[in-house]
Amino acid sequence: MKSSNYQQSLFLTRFNLKRDGLLILVWVLVLSLLMSAVAFKFNDLYGTKDAISSIVLTLKTPAMVSLFGAFTAKAPYTTADIFASEMMVFMALFMAIMNIYFAVRNTRGEESNGTVELIAAHAVGKQSPLLAATIELFLINLFMGCLFFLGIQISGMTGMSTIGNLLTGSGLAACGFLFGSSSLFMAQISDNPRGATMLSYLFLGVTYLIRMITDVKNADWTYLSPFGWVEKLSIYDQNNWLPVLFMLSLTTVLLLLTFYANRHRDVGAGLLTTRGGRKRATFLLSGPFTLVMRLDRLSLIAWILGLCVMGISYGSIFGTVGDILKANPMMGSLLGKNALNAASHLIVLKFAALLLIVFAVLATVPSMQTLLRINNDERKGWLEQIHAKAISRNHIFISYVAVALIMGTFTLLAAIFGMWLANAAVMKDPLTLTRLLRGFWGYLPALYVILGIGALLVGWLPKLQAIIWLLPIYGLISLYFGNLMNIPKWAQQITPYGWINQVPVNNVNWTNFGLLLLLALILFIVGFIGYQKRDLLEN
């Protein structure tokens, strides 16, 4: 008999930390070094009153408010105020993503591969694996919060305070743990890792969109979004600890619901069960391609709808973005009506160009997940039934690649289409669909090159395939903050996303388009050869 539902929880926690040590180290180093590097850099970038005044005007525009949140600091502004305004929403997003990854991996992922069932056969409490995963998340966020505090503290940034630095670390840690707890709850609802991940990102996406819309329309309503609470910390200004209390309170509620649900369900089951399939497959399910497509259909639909809604949300503020100059009487007198309209149009185009970088990186996520799944499915033994039939490995590899390309293409297109729909509804002189499609044709081959590199790793270095995620993460950071942090051009061009000229402001470079497609094709072929030659049990 087991004496407790939580027996051996600390032992399992130590085991999890040891097993995940390398992954935790990578996440910790990347995020903490990024935060510290920006803190050190900001003294050089925004160390003068003129530089601060200039960036404050930019941060108060609707475009920047939608990306970074409302700028609420009171004059006189300091470098630390700019740092808090630009970094909190961005870092909170990465903290949420990190927590979703570890939460789903160590709960529903462990149940899916049979690890929890093996553990349950020993003298271990029924809820010990869940408690161990929760403790691990808490420790990761606590450690990250401490590193954020120390990194900013030693930066010597003008205008910072110890209380403000402590609130920064505490707020980001609490935000991360909140979304980690929500993912633990989603892992009880869904009976498979993909479903839990989708639900977790759905919660993150909805809260982020509510934050964005309320920030632009009325910042007082941002309290409606748990993600928006990180903005309300008012760091280095009022240093408001109340949002941290909100985050911890909601986290507690989510954890109570999670443990209650876990106690009342069977191992491997979810509150929402997967509907049983047909007894016999339809004629549409005729091979590996249609099988992978069917397995990923819900993910594809969810990502298409999600990115379309995101495009609509950002496109809906294009009208206010373009009116920035028109609201300034002096600029109207200096430029004249025609020049003013042209300048406003250019601002909207440049904002769209920045959004397209985000859309391209986000479109990479579901397509790369599908591509990398070939090795995960192989490792779990799910492909054995296919290998046992007269189906070549070439056919299997090409099927996964084809579905990945389809997912990347349609999710990117959905985001752009949503942005066009909204901008057409709110602007008197909207951007045309043809103009916005420059972004689609510009970034599509870059996305394919990233997938090509992923295919190469799948074929030749399957154990290291996870490192491919460094490319989209670095690409987003380097291009998103490129102008704000004066990141050199060569550093922005390390990833294929940086090889694209600024579309839709500029025309598509069709020569570059062709060369990138050729490079992607070569990478896919090399990956194909590697997959064909390596042993199936190499993983």
Coordinates of C-alpha atoms in Angstrom, one line a residue:
M1 CA 0.0 0.0 0.0
K2 CA 1.2 3.5 -0.7
S3 CA 1.3 5.7 2.3
S4 CA 0.7 8.9 0.4
N5 CA -0.4 10.3 -2.9
Y6 CA 2.9 12.2 -3.0
Q7 CA 5.4 9.6 -1.9
Q8 CA 8.9 9.9 -3.5
S9 CA 8.0 13.3 -5.0
L10 CA 11.3 14.8 -4.1
F11 CA 13.2 11.8 -5.6
L12 CA 11.3 12.2 -8.9
T13 CA 12.0 16.0 -8.8
R14 CA 15.7 15.3 -8.5
F15 CA 15.5 12.8 -11.3
N16 CA 13.6 15.3 -13.6
L17 CA 16.1 18.0 -12.9
K18 CA 19.0 15.7 -13.7
R19 CA 17.4 14.4 -16.9
D20 CA 16.3 17.9 -18.1
G21 CA 19.5 19.6 -16.9
L22 CA 20.9 20.4 -20.4
L23 CA 17.6 21.7 -21.7
I24 CA 17.1 23.8 -18.6
L25 CA 20.7 25.1 -18.9
V26 CA 20.1 26.2 -22.6
W27 CA 16.8 28.0 -21.7
V28 CA 18.3 29.7 -18.7
L29 CA 21.5 30.8 -20.5
V30 CA 19.6 32.2 -23.5
L31 CA 17.0 34.1 -21.6
S32 CA 19.2 35.4 -18.8
L33 CA 22.0 36.4 -21.1
L34 CA 19.5 38.2 -23.4
M35 CA 18.0 40.1 -20.5
S36 CA 21.4 41.1 -19.1
A37 CA 22.9 42.0 -22.5
V38 CA 20.0 44.3 -23.3
A39 CA 20.3 45.9 -19.8
F40 CA 24.0 46.6 -20.4
K41 CA 23.4 47.8 -24.0
F42 CA 20.6 50.3 -23.1
N43 CA 22.9 52.7 -21.3
D44 CA 24.7 53.2 -24.7
L45 CA 21.5 53.3 -26.8
Y46 CA 19.4 55.5 -24.5
G47 CA 21.8 57.2 -22.3
T48 CA 21.0 60.8 -23.4
K49 CA 17.8 62.8 -22.9
D50 CA 17.5 63.3 -26.7
A51 CA 17.6 59.5 -27.3
I52 CA 15.1 58.9 -24.5
S53 CA 12.7 61.5 -25.8
S54 CA 12.9 60.2 -29.3
I55 CA 12.2 56.5 -28.3
V56 CA 9.4 57.6 -25.9
L57 CA 7.5 59.2 -28.8
T58 CA 7.9 55.9 -30.7
L59 CA 6.8 53.7 -27.8
K60 CA 3.6 55.7 -27.4
T61 CA 2.5 55.0 -31.0
P62 CA -0.3 52.4 -31.4
A63 CA 2.0 50.1 -33.4
M64 CA 4.6 49.9 -30.6
V65 CA 1.9 49.7 -27.9
S66 CA 0.4 46.7 -29.7
L67 CA 3.9 45.0 -29.6
F68 CA 5.4 46.1 -26.3
G69 CA 2.4 47.3 -24.3
A70 CA 1.3 50.7 -23.1
F71 CA 4.0 53.1 -22.0
T72 CA 2.9 54.4 -18.6
A73 CA 6.0 55.8 -17.0
K74 CA 6.0 59.4 -15.7
A75 CA 8.4 62.1 -16.8
P76 CA 11.3 62.6 -16.3
Y77 CA 12.0 59.4 -18.2
T78 CA 15.1 57.3 -17.6
T79 CA 16.9 54.5 -19.4
A80 CA 15.4 52.0 -17.0
D81 CA 11.8 53.1 -18.0
I82 CA 12.6 52.4 -21.7
F83 CA 14.1 49.0 -20.7
A84 CA 11.0 48.0 -18.8
S85 CA 8.7 49.1 -21.5
E86 CA 10.5 47.3 -24.3
M87 CA 11.4 44.1 -22.5
M88 CA 8.7 43.0 -20.1
V89 CA 6.1 41.8 -22.6
F90 CA 8.7 40.2 -24.8
M91 CA 10.4 38.3 -22.0
A92 CA 7.1 37.3 -20.5
L93 CA 6.2 35.7 -23.8
F94 CA 9.4 33.6 -23.8
M95 CA 8.9 32.7 -20.2
A96 CA 5.4 31.4 -21.0
I97 CA 6.7 29.4 -24.0
M98 CA 9.5 27.8 -21.9
N99 CA 7.0 26.8 -19.2
I100 CA 4.6 25.3 -21.7
Y101 CA 7.4 23.2 -23.1
F102 CA 8.5 21.8 -19.7
A103 CA 5.0 21.4 -18.3
V104 CA 3.6 19.4 -21.2
R105 CA 6.8 17.4 -21.7
N106 CA 7.0 16.3 -18.0
T107 CA 3.3 15.4 -17.6
R108 CA 1.3 14.4 -20.6
G109 CA 4.4 13.7 -22.6
E110 CA 5.6 11.2 -19.9
E111 CA 2.2 9.6 -19.8
S112 CA 2.1 9.2 -23.6
N113 CA 5.5 7.4 -23.8
G114 CA 4.6 5.1 -20.9
T115 CA 7.1 6.5 -18.4
V116 CA 4.4 7.4 -15.8
E117 CA 3.0 3.8 -15.9
L118 CA 6.4 2.4 -15.2
I119 CA 7.0 4.8 -12.3
A120 CA 3.5 4.0 -10.9
A121 CA 4.5 0.3 -10.7
H122 CA 6.9 1.2 -7.8
A123 CA 6.3 2.6 -4.4
V124 CA 5.4 6.0 -5.7
G125 CA 2.3 8.1 -4.9
K126 CA -0.3 8.5 -7.6
Q127 CA 0.2 12.3 -7.9
S128 CA 4.0 12.2 -7.3
P129 CA 4.9 12.7 -11.0
L130 CA 2.6 15.7 -11.2
L131 CA 4.0 17.2 -8.0
A132 CA 7.5 16.6 -9.2
A133 CA 6.8 18.4 -12.5
T134 CA 5.2 21.3 -10.6
I135 CA 8.2 21.6 -8.2
E136 CA 10.6 21.5 -11.2
L137 CA 8.6 24.4 -12.9
F138 CA 8.7 26.4 -9.6
L139 CA 12.5 25.9 -9.3
I140 CA 13.1 26.8 -12.9
N141 CA 11.1 30.0 -12.6
L142 CA 12.6 30.9 -9.2
F143 CA 16.1 30.5 -10.7
M144 CA 15.2 32.5 -13.8
G145 CA 13.8 35.3 -11.6
C146 CA 17.0 35.4 -9.5
L147 CA 19.2 35.6 -12.6
F148 CA 17.1 38.4 -14.1
F149 CA 17.4 40.4 -10.9
L150 CA 21.2 39.8 -10.7
G151 CA 21.8 40.6 -14.4
I152 CA 20.0 43.9 -14.3
Q153 CA 21.4 44.8 -10.9
I154 CA 25.0 44.5 -12.0
S155 CA 24.3 46.3 -15.3
G156 CA 24.4 49.8 -13.6
M157 CA 21.5 50.9 -15.9
T158 CA 20.6 54.6 -15.3
G159 CA 17.3 55.0 -13.4
M160 CA 17.1 51.4 -12.1
S161 CA 16.4 50.6 -8.5
T162 CA 16.9 47.4 -6.4
I163 CA 13.1 47.2 -5.8
G164 CA 12.4 47.6 -9.5
N165 CA 14.9 45.0 -10.4
L166 CA 13.5 42.6 -7.8
L167 CA 10.0 43.3 -9.1
T168 CA 11.2 42.6 -12.7
G169 CA 12.6 39.2 -11.7
S170 CA 9.6 38.3 -9.5
G171 CA 7.0 39.4 -12.1
L172 CA 8.6 37.4 -14.9
A173 CA 9.0 34.4 -12.7
A174 CA 5.4 34.6 -11.5
C175 CA 4.2 35.1 -15.1
G176 CA 6.1 32.0 -16.3
F177 CA 4.8 29.9 -13.4
L178 CA 1.3 31.0 -14.2
F179 CA 1.4 29.8 -17.8
G180 CA 3.3 26.7 -16.7
S181 CA 0.4 25.9 -14.2
S182 CA -2.1 26.5 -17.0
S183 CA -0.3 24.0 -19.1
L184 CA -0.3 21.5 -16.3
F185 CA -4.1 21.9 -16.2
M186 CA -4.4 21.5 -20.0
A187 CA -2.4 18.3 -19.7
Q188 CA -5.2 16.9 -17.5
I189 CA -7.8 18.0 -20.1
S190 CA -6.2 16.5 -23.2
D191 CA -5.2 12.8 -23.5
N192 CA -2.3 13.5 -25.8
P193 CA 0.8 15.8 -25.8
R194 CA -0.2 17.6 -29.0
G195 CA -3.7 18.4 -27.7
A196 CA -2.2 19.7 -24.4
T197 CA 0.3 21.9 -26.2
M198 CA -2.4 23.3 -28.5
L199 CA -4.7 24.1 -25.6
S200 CA -1.8 25.7 -23.7
Y201 CA -0.9 27.9 -26.7
L202 CA -4.5 28.7 -27.3
F203 CA -4.7 30.1 -23.7
L204 CA -1.5 32.0 -24.2
G205 CA -2.7 33.4 -27.6
V206 CA -6.1 34.5 -26.3
T207 CA -4.6 36.3 -23.3
Y208 CA -2.0 37.9 -25.5
L209 CA -4.6 39.1 -28.0
I210 CA -6.7 40.5 -25.3
R211 CA -3.7 42.3 -23.9
M212 CA -2.9 43.8 -27.3
I213 CA -6.4 44.9 -28.1
T214 CA -7.1 46.5 -24.7
D215 CA -3.7 48.2 -24.7
V216 CA -4.5 50.0 -28.0
K217 CA -8.1 50.7 -27.2
N218 CA -8.1 51.4 -23.4
A219 CA -5.2 50.3 -21.3
D220 CA -7.3 50.2 -18.1
W221 CA -9.0 47.1 -19.5
T222 CA -5.7 45.2 -19.8
Y223 CA -6.3 43.9 -16.3
L224 CA -8.8 41.5 -18.1
S225 CA -5.8 39.6 -19.5
P226 CA -3.5 37.5 -17.2
F227 CA -0.8 38.2 -19.7
G228 CA -1.4 41.9 -19.4
W229 CA -0.7 41.8 -15.7
V230 CA 3.0 41.8 -16.3
E231 CA 2.6 45.3 -17.8
K232 CA 0.7 46.6 -14.8
L233 CA 3.8 46.1 -12.6
S234 CA 4.8 49.7 -13.5
I235 CA 8.5 48.9 -12.9
Y236 CA 10.8 51.7 -11.9
D237 CA 7.8 54.0 -11.7
Q238 CA 5.2 52.9 -9.1
N239 CA 6.6 49.4 -8.6
N240 CA 3.2 47.8 -8.2
W241 CA 3.3 44.4 -6.6
L242 CA -0.4 43.7 -6.8
P243 CA -0.2 42.0 -10.3
V244 CA 2.3 39.5 -8.8
L245 CA -0.3 38.7 -6.2
F246 CA -2.9 38.3 -9.0
M247 CA -0.6 35.9 -10.9
L248 CA 0.2 33.8 -7.8
S249 CA -3.5 33.6 -6.9
L250 CA -4.6 32.4 -10.3
T251 CA -1.6 30.0 -10.3
T252 CA -2.9 28.6 -7.0
V253 CA -6.4 28.1 -8.4
L254 CA -5.0 26.4 -11.5
L255 CA -2.9 24.0 -9.5
L256 CA -5.8 23.1 -7.2
L257 CA -7.9 22.3 -10.3
T258 CA -5.0 20.4 -11.8
F259 CA -4.4 18.1 -8.8
Y260 CA -8.1 17.6 -8.4
A261 CA -8.5 16.5 -12.0
N262 CA -5.4 14.3 -11.8
R263 CA -6.7 12.5 -8.8
H264 CA -10.0 11.7 -10.5
R265 CA -8.7 10.3 -13.8
D266 CA -6.8 7.3 -15.0
V267 CA -3.2 7.3 -16.2
G268 CA -3.1 8.0 -19.9
A269 CA -6.7 9.4 -19.9
G270 CA -7.9 12.9 -20.2
L271 CA -11.0 14.8 -19.2
L272 CA -11.6 15.1 -22.9
T273 CA -11.1 11.8 -24.6
T274 CA -10.0 11.4 -28.2
R275 CA -13.0 10.2 -30.3
G276 CA -12.7 6.7 -31.7
G277 CA -12.0 6.4 -35.4
R278 CA -13.7 4.3 -38.1
K279 CA -13.4 0.6 -38.1
R280 CA -12.2 0.8 -41.7
A281 CA -10.2 3.7 -43.2
T282 CA -11.7 5.7 -46.0
F283 CA -10.2 5.8 -49.5
L284 CA -8.7 9.2 -48.6
L285 CA -6.5 7.5 -46.0
S286 CA -4.4 5.7 -48.7
G287 CA -0.8 6.2 -47.6
P288 CA 1.7 7.9 -45.3
F289 CA 0.9 11.4 -46.6
T290 CA -2.8 11.3 -46.0
L291 CA -2.1 9.6 -42.6
V292 CA 0.2 12.4 -41.4
M293 CA -2.2 15.0 -42.9
R294 CA -5.1 13.5 -41.0
L295 CA -3.1 13.3 -37.7
D296 CA -2.2 17.0 -38.1
R297 CA -5.5 18.3 -39.4
L298 CA -6.6 19.8 -36.1
S299 CA -3.2 21.4 -35.5
L300 CA -3.3 22.8 -39.0
I301 CA -6.8 24.2 -38.6
A302 CA -5.9 25.7 -35.1
W303 CA -2.8 27.4 -36.4
I304 CA -4.5 28.8 -39.5
L305 CA -7.3 30.2 -37.4
G306 CA -4.9 31.5 -34.7
L307 CA -2.6 33.3 -37.1
C308 CA -5.6 34.6 -39.1
V309 CA -7.0 36.1 -35.9
M310 CA -3.6 37.5 -35.0
G311 CA -3.4 39.1 -38.4
I312 CA -6.9 40.6 -38.1
S313 CA -6.0 41.9 -34.6
Y314 CA -2.9 43.7 -35.8
G315 CA -4.5 44.8 -39.1
S316 CA -7.3 46.4 -37.2
I317 CA -5.0 49.1 -35.7
F318 CA -3.5 50.0 -39.1
G319 CA -5.8 53.0 -39.2
T320 CA -4.5 54.5 -36.0
V321 CA -0.9 53.7 -37.0
G322 CA -1.2 55.7 -40.2
D323 CA -2.8 58.7 -38.4
I324 CA 0.2 59.4 -36.1
L325 CA 1.6 62.1 -38.4
K326 CA -1.8 63.5 -39.3
A327 CA -2.5 64.2 -35.6
N328 CA 0.6 66.5 -35.5
P329 CA -0.4 70.0 -36.9
M330 CA 3.2 71.0 -37.4
M331 CA 3.9 67.9 -39.6
G332 CA 0.8 68.7 -41.6
S333 CA 1.9 72.2 -42.3
L334 CA 5.5 71.2 -43.2
L335 CA 4.6 68.2 -45.4
G336 CA 1.3 69.1 -47.0
K337 CA -1.6 66.8 -47.5
N338 CA -0.3 64.6 -50.3
A339 CA 3.1 64.2 -48.7
L340 CA 1.5 63.5 -45.3
N341 CA -0.7 60.8 -46.7
A342 CA 2.4 59.2 -48.4
A343 CA 4.4 59.4 -45.1
S344 CA 1.5 57.8 -43.2
H345 CA 1.2 55.1 -45.8
L346 CA 4.9 54.3 -45.4
I347 CA 4.6 54.0 -41.6
V348 CA 1.9 51.4 -42.1
L349 CA 4.0 49.5 -44.6
K350 CA 7.0 49.5 -42.2
F351 CA 4.8 48.3 -39.4
A352 CA 3.5 45.5 -41.7
A353 CA 7.1 44.6 -42.5
L354 CA 7.8 44.2 -38.8
L355 CA 4.7 42.0 -38.3
L356 CA 5.6 39.8 -41.3
I357 CA 8.8 38.8 -39.5
V358 CA 6.7 37.7 -36.5
F359 CA 4.3 35.8 -38.8
A360 CA 7.1 34.1 -40.6
V361 CA 8.7 32.8 -37.4
L362 CA 5.3 31.7 -36.0
A363 CA 4.5 29.9 -39.2
T364 CA 7.7 28.0 -38.8
V365 CA 6.6 26.5 -35.5
P366 CA 3.8 24.1 -36.6
S367 CA 5.6 23.1 -39.8
M368 CA 8.8 22.3 -37.9
Q369 CA 6.9 20.4 -35.2
T370 CA 5.4 18.2 -38.0
L371 CA 8.8 17.6 -39.6
L372 CA 10.6 16.7 -36.4
R373 CA 7.8 14.3 -35.5
I374 CA 9.1 11.7 -37.9
N375 CA 11.9 10.8 -35.4
N376 CA 9.6 11.1 -32.4
D377 CA 7.1 8.8 -34.0
E378 CA 9.9 6.4 -35.0
R379 CA 11.3 6.4 -31.5
K380 CA 7.9 5.5 -30.0
G381 CA 7.5 2.7 -32.4
W382 CA 4.4 4.2 -34.2
L383 CA 6.0 3.8 -37.6
E384 CA 6.6 0.1 -37.2
Q385 CA 3.3 -0.8 -38.7
I386 CA 4.1 1.3 -41.8
H387 CA 7.6 -0.1 -42.1
A388 CA 6.1 -3.6 -42.1
K389 CA 4.2 -2.9 -45.2
A390 CA 5.4 -2.3 -48.8
I391 CA 6.0 1.4 -48.1
S392 CA 9.5 2.8 -48.6
R393 CA 11.3 5.0 -46.2
N394 CA 11.6 7.5 -49.0
H395 CA 7.8 7.7 -49.1
I396 CA 7.5 8.2 -45.4
F397 CA 10.2 11.0 -45.3
I398 CA 8.7 12.8 -48.3
S399 CA 5.2 12.6 -46.7
Y400 CA 6.3 14.3 -43.5
V401 CA 8.2 17.0 -45.4
A402 CA 5.2 17.6 -47.7
V403 CA 2.8 18.1 -44.8
A404 CA 5.4 20.4 -43.1
L405 CA 5.6 22.6 -46.2
I406 CA 1.8 22.7 -46.5
M407 CA 1.5 23.8 -42.8
G408 CA 4.1 26.5 -43.1
T409 CA 2.7 27.8 -46.4
F410 CA -1.0 28.0 -45.3
T411 CA -0.3 29.4 -41.8
L412 CA 1.8 32.2 -43.2
L413 CA -0.8 32.9 -45.9
A414 CA -3.6 32.9 -43.2
A415 CA -1.8 35.6 -41.1
I416 CA -1.3 37.9 -44.1
F417 CA -4.9 37.4 -45.3
G418 CA -6.2 38.2 -41.9
M419 CA -4.1 41.4 -41.7
W420 CA -5.4 42.4 -45.2
L421 CA -9.0 41.8 -44.3
A422 CA -8.8 44.0 -41.1
N423 CA -6.8 46.8 -42.8
A424 CA -9.3 46.9 -45.6
A425 CA -12.1 47.4 -43.1
V426 CA -10.5 50.2 -41.1
M427 CA -8.5 52.2 -43.5
K428 CA -9.7 54.7 -46.1
D429 CA -6.7 53.9 -48.3
P430 CA -5.9 50.3 -47.3
L431 CA -2.9 48.2 -48.3
T432 CA -3.8 46.0 -51.2
L433 CA -3.7 42.2 -51.0
T434 CA -1.1 42.2 -53.8
R435 CA 1.1 44.5 -51.8
L436 CA 0.9 42.4 -48.6
L437 CA 1.5 39.2 -50.6
R438 CA 5.0 40.5 -51.2
G439 CA 5.6 39.5 -47.6
F440 CA 4.3 36.0 -48.4
W441 CA 6.5 35.5 -51.4
G442 CA 9.4 37.2 -49.6
Y443 CA 9.5 35.1 -46.5
L444 CA 8.2 31.8 -47.8
P445 CA 11.5 30.6 -49.2
A446 CA 13.3 31.6 -46.0
L447 CA 10.8 29.4 -44.1
Y448 CA 11.5 26.6 -46.5
V449 CA 15.3 27.0 -45.9
I450 CA 14.7 26.7 -42.1
L451 CA 12.7 23.5 -42.8
G452 CA 15.4 22.3 -45.1
I453 CA 18.0 22.6 -42.3
G454 CA 15.5 20.8 -40.0
A455 CA 15.3 18.0 -42.6
L456 CA 19.1 17.8 -42.7
L457 CA 19.2 17.3 -38.9
V458 CA 16.4 14.7 -39.0
G459 CA 18.3 12.7 -41.6
W460 CA 21.9 13.0 -40.3
L461 CA 21.8 14.1 -36.7
P462 CA 18.4 13.1 -35.2
K463 CA 19.6 13.3 -31.6
L464 CA 20.5 16.9 -32.2
Q465 CA 17.4 17.9 -34.1
A466 CA 16.1 20.1 -31.3
I467 CA 18.8 22.7 -31.9
I468 CA 17.0 23.8 -35.0
W469 CA 14.7 25.9 -32.7
L470 CA 17.6 28.2 -32.1
L471 CA 17.3 29.6 -35.6
P472 CA 13.7 30.9 -35.4
I473 CA 14.3 32.1 -31.8
Y474 CA 17.4 34.0 -32.8
G475 CA 15.8 35.3 -36.0
L476 CA 12.9 36.8 -34.1
I477 CA 15.1 38.4 -31.5
S478 CA 17.7 39.8 -33.9
L479 CA 15.1 41.2 -36.4
Y480 CA 12.4 42.2 -33.9
F481 CA 14.9 44.3 -31.8
G482 CA 17.3 45.0 -34.7
N483 CA 16.6 48.8 -35.0
L484 CA 15.9 49.3 -31.3
M485 CA 19.2 47.8 -30.2
N486 CA 21.3 48.7 -33.2
I487 CA 22.1 45.1 -34.0
P488 CA 24.6 44.9 -36.9
K489 CA 23.3 43.9 -40.3
W490 CA 25.5 40.9 -40.4
A491 CA 24.2 39.7 -37.1
Q492 CA 20.6 40.0 -38.4
Q493 CA 21.5 38.0 -41.5
I494 CA 22.7 34.9 -39.6
T495 CA 19.3 33.3 -40.1
P496 CA 17.5 33.1 -43.5
Y497 CA 14.8 35.5 -42.2
G498 CA 17.4 38.2 -42.3
W499 CA 18.2 37.6 -46.0
I500 CA 14.9 39.1 -47.1
N501 CA 14.7 42.7 -48.2
Q502 CA 12.1 44.7 -46.3
V503 CA 8.8 43.5 -47.8
P504 CA 6.2 44.8 -48.4
V505 CA 7.9 48.2 -48.3
N506 CA 10.2 46.9 -51.2
N507 CA 9.5 44.6 -54.1
V508 CA 10.3 40.9 -53.8
N509 CA 13.8 40.1 -54.9
W510 CA 13.0 37.3 -57.3
T511 CA 16.6 36.3 -57.8
N512 CA 17.0 35.9 -54.0
F513 CA 13.6 34.0 -54.0
G514 CA 14.9 31.5 -56.6
L515 CA 18.3 31.0 -54.8
L516 CA 16.6 30.4 -51.5
L517 CA 14.3 27.8 -53.0
L518 CA 17.3 26.1 -54.6
L519 CA 19.1 26.1 -51.3
A520 CA 16.0 24.7 -49.6
L521 CA 15.8 21.9 -52.2
I522 CA 19.4 21.0 -51.7
L523 CA 19.0 20.8 -48.0
F524 CA 15.9 18.6 -48.3
I525 CA 17.8 16.3 -50.7
V526 CA 20.8 16.0 -48.3
G527 CA 18.4 15.3 -45.4
F528 CA 16.6 12.7 -47.6
I529 CA 19.9 10.9 -48.3
G530 CA 20.8 10.9 -44.6
Y531 CA 17.4 9.5 -43.6
Q532 CA 17.7 6.8 -46.3
K533 CA 21.1 5.7 -45.1
R534 CA 20.8 5.8 -41.3
D535 CA 19.5 2.9 -39.2
L536 CA 16.0 3.2 -38.0
L537 CA 17.1 2.5 -34.4
E538 CA 19.7 5.2 -34.3
N539 CA 17.5 7.4 -32.2

